[in-house]
Amino acid sequence: MTPARIAQPRSLHAKASVRAGARRATHKTKYTPSRQAGVCRAIKYALLFDCDGVIVETEELHRLAYNGAFEAFDLYAGGEQVRWSREYYDVLANTVGGGKPKMRYHFTETLQGTWPSSKAVDEHADVPENDDAQMALIDALQDKKTEIYKRIVEEVAEARPGVIELMDEALARDDVAVAICSAATRAGFDKVVNAVVGVERLSKFDVVLAGDDVDKKKPDPLIYNMARERLPGNLEAHQCLVIEDSVTGLRAAKAAGMLCLVTPAGSNLNAPFMDEGADFVVEDIVQGNVSASSLFPPTGTAPDFSQLSAR
């Protein structure tokens, strides 16, 4: 039996999954970012954006891409076709960071070590029984998932309300360093940020990290610790503000000793963020009155939440 042809899920074209009112990278703004070479910047703060769920609501897009990869590889485990429901993906999204760790968790924990067979990897459709074979399967699945995800992103991905404006306002401040720290693979991440943030705007960020840049995924704090080390200004952790949308990302930010503002999305809307240590939770950037001027007072020494509107 040969691998099934990749099926385009019906909901790939359903733009209803993308929040209404969002904007693409062509959006114009009144702010003119200043990151000129040679300019001396007295940096006092850092603003670090997660990508998936913060910049773009991508949770459902990722799930569709995973299922497209599973179908393309004709995956079966325990006699059943491998497929992730919305409810199950909600659990994964709030438990494990990164695509490959999600798949390994699914096969080792959820299925209790029942690995799937796939003729796309092994012509005899043998179940991978050692770490090398299992990793080869996960690598191949991730590559296919990324390929499908990039195609979906081109069609429907748009920025969440207020995010681009907040980026531009922060980039216009010489006292604020700005970064993006995503658990997504570089290929999929680049597709999202290039389409939604825009290449020109992205070039003005001080640090941009994807999941491939670190050995450990969120909730491990490595990606945020690495970002702080690379940011200009020699900042302390308490001067850094992370914007996250999930418990997994929140835990990573707090483990790095940073402040964390949460803008929930998708399956994370009712998660206990304050119990997990969030410094503030808003409905979204617009509804929460979030701006660089409200977060980073020119005369302050740490990010300020006093002017924000809690959800």
CSV table of C-alpha atoms in Angstrom, one decimal, residues 17 19 21 50 63-64 98 108 123 138 151 159 167 174 191 233 235 248-249 254 270 273 279 298 302 308 311:
chain,number,residue,atom,x,y,z
A,17,SER,CA,-11.1,30.3,12.3
A,19,ARG,CA,-10.2,36.3,14.5
A,21,GLY,CA,-10.6,42.4,12.6
A,50,ASP,CA,5.6,34.6,21.5
A,63,ARG,CA,-3.9,20.9,14.0
A,64,LEU,CA,-5.1,20.7,10.4
A,98,GLY,CA,7.0,22.3,20.1
A,108,THR,CA,4.8,7.5,24.3
A,123,GLU,CA,8.4,0.0,2.9
A,138,ILE,CA,8.9,12.1,13.8
A,151,ARG,CA,0.5,26.4,2.5
A,159,ALA,CA,-2.4,39.2,13.0
A,167,MET,CA,5.2,46.1,17.8
A,174,ASP,CA,15.1,53.5,21.7
A,191,LYS,CA,6.3,31.7,6.8
A,233,GLY,CA,21.3,46.6,27.1
A,235,LEU,CA,19.0,43.7,31.0
A,248,THR,CA,3.2,26.3,28.7
A,249,GLY,CA,4.6,29.7,27.4
A,254,LYS,CA,8.3,32.8,34.7
A,270,ASN,CA,-10.2,29.5,30.4
A,273,PHE,CA,-3.2,31.9,34.2
A,279,ASP,CA,1.4,39.2,36.1
A,298,PRO,CA,10.0,56.6,30.4
A,302,ALA,CA,10.2,48.0,35.3
A,308,LEU,CA,-4.2,48.1,31.5
A,311,ARG,CA,-10.4,40.8,31.0
